[in-house]
Short mmCIF file of C-alpha atoms in Angstrom, two decimals:
data_model
loop_
_atom_site.label_atom_id
_atom_site.label_comp_id
_atom_site.label_asym_id
_atom_site.label_seq_id
_atom_site.Cartn_x
_atom_site.Cartn_y
_atom_site.Cartn_z
CA MET A 295 0.16 4.56 -19.44
CA ILE A 296 -1.09 2.89 -15.90
CA GLU A 297 -0.22 -0.54 -16.99
CA ASP A 298 2.80 0.77 -19.20
CA SER A 299 5.26 -2.14 -18.29
CA THR A 300 8.31 -0.78 -20.61
CA GLU A 301 11.52 -1.65 -18.61
CA SER A 302 13.54 1.34 -18.58
CA PRO A 303 17.45 1.19 -20.04
CA THR A 304 18.70 1.53 -16.76
CA ALA A 305 16.98 -1.62 -15.58
CA ALA A 306 17.34 -3.66 -18.71
CA SER A 307 20.84 -3.51 -19.28
CA ARG A 308 22.23 -4.06 -15.90
CA THR A 309 24.92 -7.55 -15.99
CA ARG A 310 25.37 -8.16 -12.16
CA PRO A 311 24.38 -12.10 -11.60
CA SER A 312 21.16 -12.92 -10.14
CA ARG A 313 20.96 -13.65 -6.13
CA ARG A 314 19.78 -17.14 -8.42
CA SER A 315 21.34 -17.46 -11.72
CA PHE A 316 19.29 -20.08 -13.06
CA LEU A 317 15.92 -18.18 -12.66
CA THR A 318 14.21 -17.17 -16.18
CA VAL A 319 11.75 -14.33 -16.15
CA GLY A 320 9.56 -14.41 -18.80
CA THR A 321 7.55 -12.06 -20.67
CA THR A 322 4.90 -9.02 -19.61
CA GLY A 323 1.65 -9.75 -18.43
CA ILE A 324 -1.09 -8.37 -17.79
CA GLY A 325 -1.30 -5.58 -14.86
CA GLY A 326 2.45 -4.97 -15.70
CA VAL A 327 3.83 -8.50 -14.22
CA ALA A 328 6.14 -10.51 -15.42
CA VAL A 329 5.87 -14.40 -15.37
CA GLY A 330 7.97 -17.52 -15.21
CA ALA A 331 6.69 -19.83 -17.96
CA ALA A 332 5.61 -21.80 -14.71
CA ALA A 333 2.95 -19.69 -13.66
CA SER A 334 1.15 -19.44 -17.13
CA ALA A 335 -1.72 -21.27 -16.18
CA LEU A 336 -2.83 -18.49 -14.13
CA LEU A 337 -4.32 -16.50 -17.53
CA LEU A 338 -5.63 -19.73 -19.09
CA ASN A 339 -7.87 -22.53 -17.76
CA ASP A 340 -7.61 -26.09 -18.78
CA ASN A 341 -9.45 -26.01 -22.11
CA GLY A 342 -7.53 -22.67 -23.10
CA SER A 343 -10.86 -20.48 -22.51
CA GLY A 344 -8.53 -17.73 -20.69
CA ASN A 345 -11.57 -16.62 -18.25
CA GLY A 346 -8.52 -15.73 -15.70
CA HIS A 347 -9.25 -19.25 -14.04
CA SER A 348 -6.77 -22.25 -14.42
CA ALA A 349 -8.42 -25.86 -13.42
CA ASN A 350 -5.28 -25.66 -11.05
CA PRO A 351 -4.82 -22.13 -9.73
CA THR A 352 -2.95 -22.70 -7.03
CA GLY A 353 -0.38 -25.39 -8.38
CA GLY A 354 0.61 -22.89 -11.94
CA LEU A 355 1.02 -19.58 -9.05
CA VAL A 356 3.14 -21.67 -6.19
CA ALA A 357 5.23 -22.64 -9.10
CA GLY A 358 5.96 -19.67 -10.59
CA LEU A 359 6.38 -17.42 -7.42
CA GLY A 360 10.47 -17.22 -7.33
CA THR A 361 10.58 -16.39 -10.64
CA THR A 362 7.72 -13.19 -10.58
CA THR A 363 8.99 -9.47 -11.55
CA VAL A 364 6.61 -6.69 -10.93
CA ALA A 365 7.33 -4.29 -13.70
CA THR A 366 7.74 -0.14 -13.20
CA PRO A 367 3.99 1.20 -14.73
CA PHE A 368 6.07 4.60 -16.00
CA PRO A 369 5.62 6.99 -14.88
CA HIS A 370 4.69 5.36 -12.03
CA GLN A 371 6.77 3.56 -9.19
CA ALA A 372 5.89 -0.34 -9.48
CA GLY A 373 3.84 -0.85 -5.67
CA ILE A 374 0.87 0.53 -6.20
CA SER A 375 -1.20 -1.18 -8.58
CA VAL A 376 -0.26 -4.13 -8.08
CA PRO A 377 -3.17 -6.81 -7.78
CA ALA A 378 -4.32 -7.10 -3.87
CA THR A 379 -3.99 -10.98 -4.71
CA GLN A 380 -0.18 -11.25 -4.91
CA GLN A 381 2.70 -10.23 -2.29
CA GLY A 382 1.62 -12.25 0.61
CA HIS A 383 4.28 -9.99 2.73
CA GLY A 384 4.57 -6.17 3.28
CA THR A 385 6.71 -3.49 5.64
CA VAL A 386 6.15 -0.24 5.78
CA ALA A 387 8.99 1.83 6.72
CA ALA A 388 10.04 5.63 7.68
CA PHE A 389 13.49 7.05 7.72
CA ASP A 390 14.80 10.90 9.07
CA LEU A 391 17.55 12.33 8.17
CA VAL A 392 20.54 12.49 10.20
CA PRO A 393 21.78 16.08 11.51
CA GLY A 394 23.76 17.99 9.34
CA ALA A 395 22.27 15.87 5.90
CA ASP A 396 21.09 18.36 2.99
CA ALA A 397 19.92 18.24 -0.08
CA GLY A 398 23.53 17.00 -1.93
CA HIS A 399 22.84 13.73 0.65
CA LEU A 400 19.93 13.09 -0.44
CA LYS A 401 20.75 13.29 -3.58
CA ALA A 402 23.44 10.93 -3.65
CA LEU A 403 21.05 8.70 -1.36
CA MET A 404 18.20 8.72 -4.19
CA GLN A 405 20.62 7.38 -6.91
CA THR A 406 22.02 4.74 -4.93
CA TRP A 407 18.80 3.62 -3.59
CA THR A 408 17.36 3.57 -6.88
CA THR A 409 20.37 1.58 -7.83
CA ALA A 410 20.10 -0.83 -5.56
CA ILE A 411 15.98 -1.24 -6.09
CA ALA A 412 15.97 -2.22 -9.74
CA ASP A 413 18.90 -4.98 -8.51
CA LEU A 414 16.02 -5.66 -6.00
CA THR A 415 13.53 -5.95 -7.37
CA ALA A 416 14.59 -7.96 -10.95
CA GLY A 417 16.63 -10.68 -8.02
CA ARG A 418 19.88 -9.60 -8.72
CA THR A 419 22.64 -9.16 -5.70
CA PRO A 420 23.02 -4.72 -5.24
CA SER A 421 27.04 -3.87 -5.74
CA GLY A 422 29.21 -4.77 -2.24
CA ASP A 423 25.66 -6.63 -0.95
CA ALA A 424 27.19 -9.68 0.95
CA ASP A 425 24.16 -10.07 2.91
CA THR A 426 22.78 -13.61 2.42
CA THR A 427 19.88 -13.50 3.90
CA ALA A 428 17.46 -14.04 0.47
CA LEU A 429 20.30 -15.91 -1.11
CA GLY A 430 18.90 -18.44 -3.22
CA SER A 431 15.70 -16.81 -4.07
CA GLY A 432 14.38 -14.98 -6.75
CA PRO A 433 12.83 -11.71 -6.87
CA CYS A 434 9.14 -12.83 -5.48
CA SER A 435 7.68 -10.03 -6.44
CA LEU A 436 9.41 -7.48 -5.05
CA THR A 437 8.40 -3.76 -5.89
CA ILE A 438 9.81 -0.91 -3.43
CA THR A 439 8.41 2.25 -3.63
CA VAL A 440 9.68 5.75 -2.04
CA GLY A 441 8.57 8.97 -1.21
CA PHE A 442 9.02 12.19 0.52
CA GLY A 443 7.32 13.16 3.77
CA PRO A 444 6.42 16.73 4.71
CA SER A 445 9.09 17.30 7.10
CA LEU A 446 11.72 16.00 5.01
CA PHE A 447 11.95 19.46 3.34
CA GLY A 448 12.44 21.91 6.00
CA LYS A 449 15.94 18.95 7.09
CA ALA A 450 17.02 19.29 3.86
CA GLY A 451 17.13 22.82 2.96
CA LEU A 452 14.85 22.45 0.43
CA ASP A 453 13.06 25.93 -0.85
CA PRO A 454 9.57 25.42 1.27
CA ALA A 455 7.66 26.79 -2.11
CA SER A 456 8.95 23.11 -3.32
CA ARG A 457 6.50 21.12 -1.14
CA PRO A 458 3.12 20.84 -2.34
CA PRO A 459 0.07 22.00 -0.68
CA GLN A 460 -1.06 18.02 -1.23
CA LEU A 461 1.53 17.62 1.46
CA ALA A 462 0.91 19.44 4.21
CA PRO A 463 0.88 17.73 7.71
CA LEU A 464 -2.73 16.01 8.29
CA PRO A 465 -4.80 17.37 10.84
CA ALA A 466 -5.83 15.46 13.85
CA PHE A 467 -9.25 13.39 14.02
CA ARG A 468 -11.49 12.78 16.56
CA ALA A 469 -10.31 9.61 18.75
CA GLU A 470 -7.04 8.77 17.24
CA LYS A 471 -4.45 7.40 19.44
CA LEU A 472 -1.62 8.83 17.94
CA ASP A 473 1.92 7.64 19.24
CA PRO A 474 4.43 10.40 17.86
CA ALA A 475 7.60 8.13 17.70
CA ARG A 476 5.92 5.59 15.64
CA SER A 477 4.16 8.45 12.91
CA ASP A 478 5.55 10.20 10.22
CA GLY A 479 8.72 10.07 9.30
CA ASP A 480 11.39 12.14 6.34
CA LEU A 481 11.12 9.42 3.92
CA GLY A 482 8.51 6.98 3.22
CA VAL A 483 9.32 3.17 1.81
CA VAL A 484 6.78 0.16 1.07
CA LEU A 485 8.47 -2.85 0.23
CA ALA A 486 6.14 -6.08 -0.78
CA ALA A 487 6.99 -9.25 -1.90
CA ASP A 488 5.78 -12.98 -2.00
CA ASP A 489 8.52 -13.78 0.69
CA ALA A 490 9.08 -12.75 4.38
CA LEU A 491 12.82 -12.76 3.87
CA VAL A 492 12.99 -11.13 0.09
CA VAL A 493 11.76 -7.91 2.24
CA PHE A 494 13.91 -8.08 5.41
CA HIS A 495 16.50 -8.89 3.25
CA ALA A 496 15.82 -5.91 0.96
CA LEU A 497 15.30 -3.19 3.63
CA ARG A 498 18.04 -3.76 5.35
CA THR A 499 19.78 -3.24 2.23
CA LEU A 500 18.07 0.18 1.75
CA THR A 501 18.78 1.19 5.80
CA ARG A 502 23.30 -0.05 5.44
CA LEU A 503 22.49 2.10 2.53
CA ALA A 504 21.16 4.91 3.84
CA ALA A 505 24.09 5.08 7.14
CA GLY A 506 25.14 8.35 7.16
CA THR A 507 22.28 10.04 5.56
CA ALA A 508 19.48 8.29 7.32
CA LYS A 509 18.40 6.28 9.93
CA PRO A 510 15.21 4.47 10.97
CA ARG A 511 12.63 5.84 12.46
CA TRP A 512 10.28 3.18 12.25
CA ILE A 513 9.41 0.18 10.68
CA MET A 514 5.79 -2.13 11.11
CA SER A 515 5.14 -5.66 8.88
CA GLY A 516 2.07 -7.11 7.92
CA PHE A 517 1.10 -9.62 6.04
CA SER A 518 -2.11 -10.39 3.35
CA ARG A 519 -2.94 -14.14 2.11
CA ALA A 520 -0.12 -15.96 0.82
CA PRO A 521 -0.39 -16.36 -2.94
CA GLY A 522 -1.80 -20.14 -3.74
CA SER A 523 -3.29 -20.08 -0.36
CA SER A 524 -6.91 -19.85 -2.53
CA PRO A 525 -8.34 -21.86 -5.17
CA ASP A 526 -9.50 -18.96 -6.35
CA PRO A 527 -6.87 -16.47 -7.03
CA THR A 528 -8.54 -13.39 -7.65
CA ALA A 529 -10.78 -13.61 -4.67
CA THR A 530 -11.01 -11.00 -1.93
CA GLY A 531 -8.94 -11.47 0.85
CA ARG A 532 -10.05 -10.78 4.39
CA ASN A 533 -9.17 -8.83 7.46
CA LEU A 534 -8.67 -9.60 11.04
CA MET A 535 -11.98 -9.26 11.73
CA GLY A 536 -12.91 -11.59 9.42
CA GLN A 537 -14.51 -8.97 7.14
CA LEU A 538 -13.42 -8.89 3.26
CA ASP A 539 -11.22 -6.20 2.92
CA GLY A 540 -10.78 -4.37 -0.97
CA THR A 541 -14.50 -5.16 -2.43
CA ASN A 542 -15.04 -1.45 -3.59
CA ASN A 543 -11.57 -0.27 -4.50
CA PRO A 544 -11.50 1.47 -8.00
CA THR A 545 -9.55 -0.79 -10.35
CA ALA A 546 -7.16 0.12 -13.72
CA ALA A 547 -9.56 -0.83 -15.32
CA GLN A 548 -11.67 1.91 -15.14
CA PRO A 549 -11.26 5.37 -16.84
CA ASP A 550 -11.24 6.89 -13.69
CA PHE A 551 -8.87 5.14 -12.46
CA ALA A 552 -5.37 7.50 -13.14
CA SER A 553 -7.23 10.53 -11.97
CA LYS A 554 -8.00 8.68 -8.82
CA VAL A 555 -5.13 7.29 -8.07
CA TYR A 556 -2.02 9.34 -9.63
CA VAL A 557 -0.82 12.90 -9.83
CA ALA A 558 -2.08 14.37 -13.00
CA PRO A 559 0.72 15.39 -15.99
CA ASP A 560 -0.41 18.76 -15.92
CA ALA A 561 -0.34 18.98 -12.02
CA ALA A 562 1.20 22.13 -10.90
CA THR A 563 3.75 20.72 -8.56
CA THR A 564 5.82 19.45 -11.59
CA TRP A 565 8.24 17.41 -9.76
CA MET A 566 5.12 15.38 -8.45
CA ARG A 567 3.52 14.50 -12.22
CA GLY A 568 2.92 10.57 -11.92
CA GLY A 569 3.51 10.23 -8.15
CA SER A 570 1.01 9.09 -6.05
CA TYR A 571 0.41 10.19 -2.52
CA LEU A 572 0.00 7.51 0.21
CA VAL A 573 -1.62 8.20 3.76
CA PHE A 574 -0.63 5.62 6.04
CA ARG A 575 -2.37 4.27 9.29
CA ARG A 576 -1.55 1.74 11.90
CA ILE A 577 -5.40 1.08 12.53
CA ARG A 578 -5.58 -1.92 16.09
CA MET A 579 -8.39 -3.56 16.06
CA LEU A 580 -10.39 -4.19 19.50
CA LEU A 581 -10.95 -7.85 18.65
CA THR A 582 -11.96 -9.27 22.02
CA SER A 583 -14.85 -6.84 21.87
CA TRP A 584 -15.46 -7.39 17.99
CA ASP A 585 -15.69 -11.35 19.06
CA ALA A 586 -18.31 -10.56 20.96
CA GLN A 587 -20.78 -9.39 18.70
CA THR A 588 -23.22 -11.03 16.93
CA THR A 589 -22.12 -12.41 13.23
CA ALA A 590 -25.28 -10.20 12.32
CA GLU A 591 -24.34 -6.98 14.36
CA GLN A 592 -20.71 -7.31 12.91
CA GLU A 593 -22.82 -7.34 9.60
CA ARG A 594 -24.59 -4.32 10.52
CA VAL A 595 -21.62 -2.04 11.92
CA ILE A 596 -20.23 -2.97 8.22
CA GLY A 597 -22.91 -2.64 6.27
CA ARG A 598 -22.46 -6.55 4.05
CA HIS A 599 -23.07 -9.83 4.87
CA LYS A 600 -19.64 -11.41 6.53
CA ALA A 601 -19.32 -14.64 4.84
CA THR A 602 -19.85 -13.52 1.36
CA GLY A 603 -19.39 -9.69 1.15
CA ALA A 604 -22.25 -8.63 -0.19
CA PRO A 605 -23.89 -5.34 0.58
CA LEU A 606 -26.70 -5.57 3.56
CA SER A 607 -28.70 -3.93 0.71
CA GLY A 608 -28.84 -6.69 -1.33
CA GLY A 609 -27.04 -9.19 -3.98
CA VAL A 610 -23.89 -10.32 -4.56
CA GLU A 611 -20.16 -9.01 -3.43
CA HIS A 612 -19.65 -6.23 -6.16
CA THR A 613 -23.27 -5.34 -6.57
CA PRO A 614 -23.52 -1.54 -6.25
CA VAL A 615 -24.65 -0.72 -2.61
CA ASN A 616 -27.96 1.20 -2.50
CA LEU A 617 -28.11 3.21 0.20
CA ALA A 618 -31.81 4.04 -0.21
CA ALA A 619 -33.18 0.36 0.61
CA GLN A 620 -35.44 -0.71 3.25
CA ASN A 621 -35.81 -3.32 5.36
CA PRO A 622 -39.89 -4.93 5.73
CA ASP A 623 -40.44 -3.16 8.67
CA GLY A 624 -39.12 0.08 6.75
CA SER A 625 -36.01 0.80 8.65
CA LEU A 626 -32.55 1.41 6.84
CA ALA A 627 -31.41 -1.70 5.21
CA ILE A 628 -27.48 -0.02 5.52
CA ARG A 629 -27.97 1.92 8.92
CA GLY A 630 -27.20 5.30 9.46
CA ASP A 631 -23.71 4.80 10.97
CA ALA A 632 -23.07 1.52 8.75
CA HIS A 633 -19.29 1.68 7.98
CA ILE A 634 -19.48 1.44 3.94
CA ARG A 635 -22.69 4.31 4.51
CA LEU A 636 -20.38 6.63 6.26
CA ALA A 637 -17.39 5.53 3.90
CA ALA A 638 -19.34 5.66 0.26
CA ALA A 639 -18.42 8.28 -2.07
CA ALA A 640 -21.43 9.27 -2.95
CA ASN A 641 -21.31 10.52 1.12
CA ASN A 642 -18.38 12.46 -0.01
CA GLY A 643 -18.40 14.38 -2.77
CA GLY A 644 -16.61 11.08 -4.78
CA ALA A 645 -13.64 11.33 -2.82
CA ALA A 646 -12.10 7.55 -3.71
CA MET A 647 -8.18 6.37 -3.09
CA LEU A 648 -6.45 3.02 -3.74
CA ARG A 649 -6.82 0.79 -0.42
CA ARG A 650 -4.38 -2.14 0.77
CA GLY A 651 -4.33 -3.63 3.72
CA LEU A 652 -1.58 -5.76 5.43
CA SER A 653 -2.96 -7.47 8.69
CA TYR A 654 -0.40 -7.13 11.68
CA ASP A 655 0.77 -9.00 14.64
CA ASP A 656 2.81 -7.92 17.04
CA GLY A 657 1.96 -9.91 20.04
CA LEU A 658 -0.42 -8.85 23.25
CA THR A 659 -0.75 -5.33 25.11
CA PRO A 660 0.32 -4.40 28.35
CA ASP A 661 -3.08 -5.62 29.47
CA GLY A 662 -3.49 -9.16 27.51
CA GLU A 663 -5.12 -7.45 24.78
CA PRO A 664 -4.21 -8.65 21.04
CA ASP A 665 -2.24 -6.29 19.42
CA ALA A 666 -3.22 -6.90 16.16
CA GLY A 667 -5.05 -5.19 13.18
CA LEU A 668 -4.52 -3.67 10.58
CA LEU A 669 -2.35 -1.80 8.27
CA PHE A 670 -3.82 0.50 6.16
CA LEU A 671 -2.42 2.29 3.20
CA ALA A 672 -4.53 4.47 0.61
CA TRP A 673 -3.05 5.76 -2.81
CA GLN A 674 -4.86 8.84 -3.63
CA ALA A 675 -4.00 11.87 -6.09
CA ASP A 676 -4.88 14.53 -3.45
CA PRO A 677 -5.25 13.68 0.35
CA GLY A 678 -7.33 16.79 1.03
CA ARG A 679 -10.12 15.12 -1.61
CA ALA A 680 -9.60 11.49 -0.92
CA PHE A 681 -9.00 10.65 2.77
CA ILE A 682 -9.39 13.64 5.12
CA PRO A 683 -12.60 14.78 3.58
CA VAL A 684 -13.47 10.91 4.03
CA GLN A 685 -12.13 10.40 7.92
CA GLN A 686 -13.58 13.76 8.75
CA HIS A 687 -17.25 12.45 7.74
CA LEU A 688 -16.01 8.92 9.54
CA THR A 689 -15.38 10.11 13.37
CA ARG A 690 -17.57 13.20 12.93
CA ASP A 691 -21.02 10.92 11.95
CA MET A 692 -19.41 8.04 14.01
CA ASP A 693 -19.01 4.94 11.97
CA ALA A 694 -20.15 2.20 13.80
CA LEU A 695 -16.76 0.43 13.18
CA ASN A 696 -14.73 3.33 15.73
CA ARG A 697 -15.78 1.41 18.30
CA PHE A 698 -13.79 -1.53 17.33
CA THR A 699 -10.95 -0.04 16.41
CA THR A 700 -7.89 2.72 17.31
CA HIS A 701 -5.81 4.31 14.96
CA GLU A 702 -1.94 4.33 16.59
CA THR A 703 -0.20 5.82 13.22
CA SER A 704 -0.38 7.92 11.36
CA ALA A 705 2.24 9.59 8.56
CA LEU A 706 1.79 10.78 4.98
CA PHE A 707 4.23 10.93 2.06
CA ALA A 708 4.86 11.84 -1.54
CA MET A 709 4.98 9.64 -3.51
CA VAL A 710 7.66 10.49 -6.27
CA PRO A 711 7.57 9.09 -9.94
CA ALA A 712 9.24 6.84 -11.39
CA ALA A 713 12.82 7.24 -11.99
CA ARG A 714 13.30 8.08 -16.13
CA GLY A 715 15.99 6.54 -17.87
CA ASP A 716 19.29 6.90 -16.25
CA GLY A 717 17.66 8.99 -13.62
CA TYR A 718 16.87 8.47 -9.75
CA LEU A 719 13.95 8.69 -7.75
CA GLY A 720 12.80 12.68 -7.04
CA GLN A 721 15.23 13.72 -9.19
CA ALA A 722 13.13 16.72 -10.46
CA LEU A 723 12.79 18.06 -7.46
CA LEU A 724 16.51 17.49 -6.32
CA GLU A 725 17.96 18.74 -9.27
CA ALA A 726 15.94 21.70 -9.28
CA ALA A 727 17.50 22.68 -5.15
CA GLY A 728 20.61 22.12 -6.77
CA GLY A 729 21.77 19.63 -4.43
#
């Protein structure tokens, strides 16, 4: 079910014209992604071996960028388990309800957003949308994922008992320096695509449709490696510290992937079954201090070789980390305060989450330092069993990486399941509330 590419009847039956009417969308491929025929080189190499690598991966990938759509892996929203090698641009935004908006207004907004999202992600122009920002563009792998914040329930007049315990506000963590104006929010939206204009247009569309019910609280945009920029499209991307980021992420092929990332089908909170909890953090990297370290010291801080991502305990990038490995002098190969040691599932009761990072560069801080770093997104079935204990461990035991990072923004959202049939996002909760 994780990669179920079944298209909803609502999305399949819409007939409004495309932003780019001559686009042809191909059949559903690996990971629930539908691609144009020009991108088929991604799946077979030139001798048909099917090893996932093309003899000319860049040409095949770029040729299919504009026509690519990401199918909804029902019952989950699209945009959660999309491979990190896709979508070079992303934006995370929070909205707050305006005074006087109640559950009825929220229901109407979710109905409107659900319809618009189906159009935007298919490359169609939403009804009444006169914005030409993305005119001529295709869907470009656009995904839009929507969720509810802890504060929404009181503001919308929803039954406090309907808020699941997993959506309790995050606790304070040592050494974080959060900006309240750029944290939290009643509604959370994550948008990502292969084209920045497509992301911008989609958010502007949702913002216009929300007028009178909700207004933006904060918006943060980032980027990752552009599709087609690497000869190996499956290679792990790098962050602004130059480190491979995401090596040990769970993958959809693992049998326990769904239990780590998605709310169980029999969960007590019925309206979140098939959804996922998103922890969002804006983490500024202290790049001047980081760059002053030798490569060897940077590797000791992380616990991996910078060039290859291989653990200092030996092997290659995806070799399991051996936390007991020692150097010839008897010291730990991966020292006690190394990031990968303290973050390891084995040291956190098996806690795991699907991490996806977007780099950001907002120029300079008032003191002239780089205002750049990581927009950290962590998807999980239960923050109390994943992000929270891991982050507490990292701060309590003084993760060496903490000396080179500052957490400046924090938010938690219950990213609801996908809309069912002709329904809308959040319907199970809002119908129960009588909205």
